[in-house]
mmCIF file with all atom_site columns, C-alpha atoms in Angstrom:
data_model
loop_
_atom_site.group_PDB
_atom_site.id
_atom_site.type_symbol
_atom_site.label_atom_id
_atom_site.label_alt_id
_atom_site.label_comp_id
_atom_site.label_asym_id
_atom_site.label_entity_id
_atom_site.label_seq_id
_atom_site.pdbx_PDB_ins_code
_atom_site.Cartn_x
_atom_site.Cartn_y
_atom_site.Cartn_z
_atom_site.occupancy
_atom_site.B_iso_or_equiv
_atom_site.pdbx_formal_charge
_atom_site.auth_seq_id
_atom_site.auth_comp_id
_atom_site.auth_asym_id
_atom_site.auth_atom_id
_atom_site.pdbx_PDB_model_num
ATOM 1   C CA . UNK M 1 1   ? -30.000 124.410 -131.710 1.00 58.00 ? 1001 UNK M CA 1
ATOM 2   C CA . UNK M 1 2   ? -28.170 121.495 -130.058 1.00 82.00 ? 1002 UNK M CA 1
ATOM 3   C CA . UNK M 1 3   ? -30.855 118.848 -130.460 1.00 83.00 ? 1003 UNK M CA 1
ATOM 4   C CA . UNK M 1 4   ? -34.413 118.328 -131.622 1.00 82.00 ? 1004 UNK M CA 1
ATOM 5   C CA . UNK M 1 5   ? -37.100 116.194 -130.062 1.00 81.00 ? 1005 UNK M CA 1
ATOM 6   C CA . UNK M 1 6   ? -39.176 114.359 -132.635 1.00 74.00 ? 1006 UNK M CA 1
ATOM 7   C CA . UNK M 1 7   ? -42.823 115.242 -131.914 1.00 69.00 ? 1007 UNK M CA 1
ATOM 8   C CA . UNK M 1 8   ? -44.138 111.693 -132.235 1.00 68.00 ? 1008 UNK M CA 1
ATOM 9   C CA . UNK M 1 9   ? -43.235 108.649 -130.161 1.00 73.00 ? 1009 UNK M CA 1
ATOM 10  C CA . UNK M 1 10  ? -42.002 105.450 -131.761 1.00 76.00 ? 1010 UNK M CA 1
ATOM 11  C CA . UNK M 1 11  ? -43.886 102.123 -131.676 1.00 80.00 ? 1011 UNK M CA 1
ATOM 12  C CA . UNK M 1 12  ? -42.602 101.492 -128.119 1.00 84.00 ? 1012 UNK M CA 1
ATOM 13  C CA . UNK M 1 13  ? -43.762 104.894 -126.870 1.00 82.00 ? 1013 UNK M CA 1
ATOM 14  C CA . UNK M 1 14  ? -40.220 106.283 -126.706 1.00 83.00 ? 1014 UNK M CA 1
ATOM 15  C CA . UNK M 1 15  ? -39.395 109.888 -127.545 1.00 83.00 ? 1015 UNK M CA 1
ATOM 16  C CA . UNK M 1 16  ? -36.595 110.362 -130.076 1.00 80.00 ? 1016 UNK M CA 1
ATOM 17  C CA . UNK M 1 17  ? -34.087 113.180 -129.595 1.00 86.00 ? 1017 UNK M CA 1
ATOM 18  C CA . UNK M 1 18  ? -31.565 113.836 -132.367 1.00 86.00 ? 1018 UNK M CA 1
ATOM 19  C CA . UNK M 1 19  ? -28.646 116.191 -132.896 1.00 88.00 ? 1019 UNK M CA 1
ATOM 20  C CA . UNK M 1 20  ? -27.653 115.397 -136.488 1.00 89.00 ? 1020 UNK M CA 1
ATOM 21  C CA . UNK M 1 21  ? -28.445 118.557 -138.505 1.00 89.00 ? 1021 UNK M CA 1
ATOM 22  C CA . UNK M 1 22  ? -29.633 116.619 -141.558 1.00 90.00 ? 1022 UNK M CA 1
ATOM 23  C CA . UNK M 1 23  ? -32.074 114.517 -139.548 1.00 87.00 ? 1023 UNK M CA 1
ATOM 24  C CA . UNK M 1 24  ? -33.147 117.576 -137.554 1.00 88.00 ? 1024 UNK M CA 1
ATOM 25  C CA . UNK M 1 25  ? -34.153 119.284 -140.792 1.00 89.00 ? 1025 UNK M CA 1
ATOM 26  C CA . UNK M 1 26  ? -35.942 116.136 -141.954 1.00 88.00 ? 1026 UNK M CA 1
ATOM 27  C CA . UNK M 1 27  ? -37.872 115.786 -138.665 1.00 85.00 ? 1027 UNK M CA 1
ATOM 28  C CA . UNK M 1 28  ? -38.791 119.469 -138.607 1.00 86.00 ? 1028 UNK M CA 1
ATOM 29  C CA . UNK M 1 29  ? -40.011 119.274 -142.199 1.00 89.00 ? 1029 UNK M CA 1
ATOM 30  C CA . UNK M 1 30  ? -42.096 116.155 -141.449 1.00 87.00 ? 1030 UNK M CA 1
ATOM 31  C CA . UNK M 1 31  ? -43.580 117.777 -138.343 1.00 85.00 ? 1031 UNK M CA 1
ATOM 32  C CA . UNK M 1 32  ? -44.642 120.992 -140.075 1.00 89.00 ? 1032 UNK M CA 1
ATOM 33  C CA . UNK M 1 33  ? -45.843 119.077 -143.119 1.00 91.00 ? 1033 UNK M CA 1
ATOM 34  C CA . UNK M 1 34  ? -48.124 117.060 -140.813 1.00 87.00 ? 1034 UNK M CA 1
ATOM 35  C CA . UNK M 1 35  ? -49.129 120.140 -138.791 1.00 87.00 ? 1035 UNK M CA 1
ATOM 36  C CA . UNK M 1 36  ? -50.208 122.160 -141.804 1.00 90.00 ? 1036 UNK M CA 1
ATOM 37  C CA . UNK M 1 37  ? -51.554 119.407 -144.024 1.00 91.00 ? 1037 UNK M CA 1
ATOM 38  C CA . UNK M 1 38  ? -55.113 119.821 -145.164 1.00 90.00 ? 1038 UNK M CA 1
ATOM 39  C CA . UNK M 1 39  ? -57.581 117.482 -143.544 1.00 89.00 ? 1039 UNK M CA 1
ATOM 40  C CA . UNK M 1 40  ? -60.746 117.144 -145.587 1.00 92.00 ? 1040 UNK M CA 1
ATOM 41  C CA . UNK M 1 41  ? -63.943 117.660 -143.629 1.00 93.00 ? 1041 UNK M CA 1
ATOM 42  C CA . UNK M 1 42  ? -67.399 116.787 -144.826 1.00 95.00 ? 1042 UNK M CA 1
ATOM 43  C CA . UNK M 1 43  ? -69.708 119.814 -145.235 1.00 95.00 ? 1043 UNK M CA 1
ATOM 44  C CA . UNK M 1 44  ? -72.320 118.074 -143.069 1.00 96.00 ? 1044 UNK M CA 1
ATOM 45  C CA . UNK M 1 45  ? -69.747 117.827 -140.232 1.00 96.00 ? 1045 UNK M CA 1
ATOM 46  C CA . UNK M 1 46  ? -69.168 121.568 -140.451 1.00 95.00 ? 1046 UNK M CA 1
ATOM 47  C CA . UNK M 1 47  ? -72.894 122.267 -140.423 1.00 96.00 ? 1047 UNK M CA 1
ATOM 48  C CA . UNK M 1 48  ? -73.413 119.972 -137.439 1.00 96.00 ? 1048 UNK M CA 1
ATOM 49  C CA . UNK M 1 49  ? -70.550 121.651 -135.576 1.00 95.00 ? 1049 UNK M CA 1
ATOM 50  C CA . UNK M 1 50  ? -71.847 125.157 -136.268 1.00 95.00 ? 1050 UNK M CA 1
ATOM 51  C CA . UNK M 1 51  ? -75.409 124.183 -135.346 1.00 94.00 ? 1051 UNK M CA 1
ATOM 52  C CA . UNK M 1 52  ? -74.237 123.267 -131.838 1.00 93.00 ? 1052 UNK M CA 1
ATOM 53  C CA . UNK M 1 53  ? -72.822 126.741 -131.139 1.00 92.00 ? 1053 UNK M CA 1
ATOM 54  C CA . UNK M 1 54  ? -75.127 128.719 -128.885 1.00 88.00 ? 1054 UNK M CA 1
ATOM 55  C CA . UNK M 1 55  ? -75.076 132.378 -127.979 1.00 82.00 ? 1055 UNK M CA 1
ATOM 56  C CA . UNK M 1 56  ? -76.406 132.513 -124.446 1.00 81.00 ? 1056 UNK M CA 1
ATOM 57  C CA . UNK M 1 57  ? -75.283 136.043 -123.763 1.00 83.00 ? 1057 UNK M CA 1
ATOM 58  C CA . UNK M 1 58  ? -76.572 139.077 -125.559 1.00 86.00 ? 1058 UNK M CA 1
ATOM 59  C CA . UNK M 1 59  ? -75.971 142.798 -125.173 1.00 88.00 ? 1059 UNK M CA 1
ATOM 60  C CA . UNK M 1 60  ? -78.684 145.013 -123.819 1.00 91.00 ? 1060 UNK M CA 1
ATOM 61  C CA . UNK M 1 61  ? -79.652 148.063 -125.866 1.00 92.00 ? 1061 UNK M CA 1
ATOM 62  C CA . UNK M 1 62  ? -77.404 150.436 -123.896 1.00 94.00 ? 1062 UNK M CA 1
ATOM 63  C CA . UNK M 1 63  ? -74.298 148.291 -124.314 1.00 92.00 ? 1063 UNK M CA 1
ATOM 64  C CA . UNK M 1 64  ? -75.030 147.760 -128.001 1.00 91.00 ? 1064 UNK M CA 1
ATOM 65  C CA . UNK M 1 65  ? -75.360 151.523 -128.542 1.00 92.00 ? 1065 UNK M CA 1
ATOM 66  C CA . UNK M 1 66  ? -72.089 152.164 -126.683 1.00 90.00 ? 1066 UNK M CA 1
ATOM 67  C CA . UNK M 1 67  ? -70.241 150.006 -129.203 1.00 88.00 ? 1067 UNK M CA 1
ATOM 68  C CA . UNK M 1 68  ? -71.389 152.315 -131.984 1.00 89.00 ? 1068 UNK M CA 1
ATOM 69  C CA . UNK M 1 69  ? -70.016 155.498 -130.404 1.00 90.00 ? 1069 UNK M CA 1
ATOM 70  C CA . UNK M 1 70  ? -66.901 157.166 -131.757 1.00 91.00 ? 1070 UNK M CA 1
ATOM 71  C CA . UNK M 1 71  ? -63.622 156.247 -130.076 1.00 88.00 ? 1071 UNK M CA 1
ATOM 72  C CA . UNK M 1 72  ? -62.347 159.013 -127.810 1.00 89.00 ? 1072 UNK M CA 1
ATOM 73  C CA . UNK M 1 73  ? -58.741 160.209 -128.317 1.00 86.00 ? 1073 UNK M CA 1
ATOM 74  C CA . UNK M 1 74  ? -57.942 159.955 -124.586 1.00 87.00 ? 1074 UNK M CA 1
ATOM 75  C CA . UNK M 1 75  ? -59.201 156.366 -124.415 1.00 86.00 ? 1075 UNK M CA 1
ATOM 76  C CA . UNK M 1 76  ? -57.292 155.336 -127.548 1.00 82.00 ? 1076 UNK M CA 1
ATOM 77  C CA . UNK M 1 77  ? -54.077 156.976 -126.314 1.00 80.00 ? 1077 UNK M CA 1
ATOM 78  C CA . UNK M 1 78  ? -54.456 155.372 -122.877 1.00 83.00 ? 1078 UNK M CA 1
ATOM 79  C CA . UNK M 1 79  ? -55.041 151.914 -124.346 1.00 80.00 ? 1079 UNK M CA 1
ATOM 80  C CA . UNK M 1 80  ? -52.105 152.307 -126.734 1.00 76.00 ? 1080 UNK M CA 1
ATOM 81  C CA . UNK M 1 81  ? -49.799 153.121 -123.821 1.00 75.00 ? 1081 UNK M CA 1
ATOM 82  C CA . UNK M 1 82  ? -51.173 150.298 -121.619 1.00 78.00 ? 1082 UNK M CA 1
ATOM 83  C CA . UNK M 1 83  ? -50.751 147.309 -123.938 1.00 72.00 ? 1083 UNK M CA 1
ATOM 84  C CA . UNK M 1 84  ? -47.645 145.178 -124.119 1.00 68.00 ? 1084 UNK M CA 1
ATOM 85  C CA . UNK M 1 85  ? -45.025 146.637 -126.404 1.00 66.00 ? 1085 UNK M CA 1
ATOM 86  C CA . UNK M 1 86  ? -44.222 143.142 -127.729 1.00 67.00 ? 1086 UNK M CA 1
ATOM 87  C CA . UNK M 1 87  ? -47.673 142.497 -129.233 1.00 66.00 ? 1087 UNK M CA 1
ATOM 88  C CA . UNK M 1 88  ? -47.902 141.471 -132.846 1.00 67.00 ? 1088 UNK M CA 1
ATOM 89  C CA . UNK M 1 89  ? -49.188 143.998 -135.356 1.00 63.00 ? 1089 UNK M CA 1
ATOM 90  C CA . UNK M 1 90  ? -52.902 144.008 -136.054 1.00 66.00 ? 1090 UNK M CA 1
ATOM 91  C CA . UNK M 1 91  ? -54.587 143.559 -139.401 1.00 69.00 ? 1091 UNK M CA 1
ATOM 92  C CA . UNK M 1 92  ? -53.421 147.063 -140.321 1.00 64.00 ? 1092 UNK M CA 1
ATOM 93  C CA . UNK M 1 93  ? -49.810 145.926 -139.890 1.00 67.00 ? 1093 UNK M CA 1
ATOM 94  C CA . UNK M 1 94  ? -49.097 148.539 -137.246 1.00 69.00 ? 1094 UNK M CA 1
ATOM 95  C CA . UNK M 1 95  ? -47.834 147.417 -133.852 1.00 73.00 ? 1095 UNK M CA 1
ATOM 96  C CA . UNK M 1 96  ? -48.750 149.339 -130.698 1.00 73.00 ? 1096 UNK M CA 1
ATOM 97  C CA . UNK M 1 97  ? -45.268 150.860 -130.269 1.00 76.00 ? 1097 UNK M CA 1
ATOM 98  C CA . UNK M 1 98  ? -45.590 152.434 -133.729 1.00 78.00 ? 1098 UNK M CA 1
ATOM 99  C CA . UNK M 1 99  ? -49.073 153.688 -132.890 1.00 77.00 ? 1099 UNK M CA 1
ATOM 100 C CA . UNK M 1 100 ? -47.750 155.247 -129.670 1.00 77.00 ? 1100 UNK M CA 1
ATOM 101 C CA . UNK M 1 101 ? -45.153 157.141 -131.738 1.00 82.00 ? 1101 UNK M CA 1
ATOM 102 C CA . UNK M 1 102 ? -47.885 158.468 -134.045 1.00 82.00 ? 1102 UNK M CA 1
ATOM 103 C CA . UNK M 1 103 ? -49.781 159.831 -131.046 1.00 80.00 ? 1103 UNK M CA 1
ATOM 104 C CA . UNK M 1 104 ? -46.713 161.837 -129.974 1.00 83.00 ? 1104 UNK M CA 1
ATOM 105 C CA . UNK M 1 105 ? -46.902 163.798 -133.256 1.00 89.00 ? 1105 UNK M CA 1
ATOM 106 C CA . UNK M 1 106 ? -49.611 166.412 -132.620 1.00 89.00 ? 1106 UNK M CA 1
ATOM 107 C CA . UNK M 1 107 ? -50.619 166.904 -136.264 1.00 91.00 ? 1107 UNK M CA 1
ATOM 108 C CA . UNK M 1 108 ? -51.257 163.134 -136.682 1.00 89.00 ? 1108 UNK M CA 1
ATOM 109 C CA . UNK M 1 109 ? -53.445 162.539 -133.611 1.00 86.00 ? 1109 UNK M CA 1
ATOM 110 C CA . UNK M 1 110 ? -56.699 163.542 -135.266 1.00 89.00 ? 1110 UNK M CA 1
ATOM 111 C CA . UNK M 1 111 ? -55.864 161.627 -138.466 1.00 89.00 ? 1111 UNK M CA 1
ATOM 112 C CA . UNK M 1 112 ? -55.189 158.419 -136.537 1.00 85.00 ? 1112 UNK M CA 1
ATOM 113 C CA . UNK M 1 113 ? -58.351 158.887 -134.479 1.00 87.00 ? 1113 UNK M CA 1
ATOM 114 C CA . UNK M 1 114 ? -60.380 159.443 -137.645 1.00 90.00 ? 1114 UNK M CA 1
ATOM 115 C CA . UNK M 1 115 ? -58.940 156.239 -139.130 1.00 85.00 ? 1115 UNK M CA 1
ATOM 116 C CA . UNK M 1 116 ? -60.038 154.269 -136.068 1.00 82.00 ? 1116 UNK M CA 1
ATOM 117 C CA . UNK M 1 117 ? -63.506 155.747 -136.098 1.00 86.00 ? 1117 UNK M CA 1
ATOM 118 C CA . UNK M 1 118 ? -63.968 155.185 -139.820 1.00 87.00 ? 1118 UNK M CA 1
ATOM 119 C CA . UNK M 1 119 ? -62.804 151.557 -139.678 1.00 76.00 ? 1119 UNK M CA 1
#
């Protein structure tokens, strides 16, 4: 990395760009410290925020039932092959490229499908 732009402007509104490695580390540390610092929120503010959320759209009975059906092996295989190979792993830790490999092993297809349907 040749230089780093400090994320905040100075008192004159100027953007600071630095190339000194020590200061770059310091600025990066300050930025991420600020980014991930805990900001206390009053419980009443959270309640007020959540109370303003509305759900205008609902599923009809047919669509709701379709979500409860088992996943079909052809659909799962097709979706696995369609998605970007650079996606991050899901909550199971398995990325789609790995899942596609599992589907190429005939004795594992049913096991993987059962895992999806039991989840």
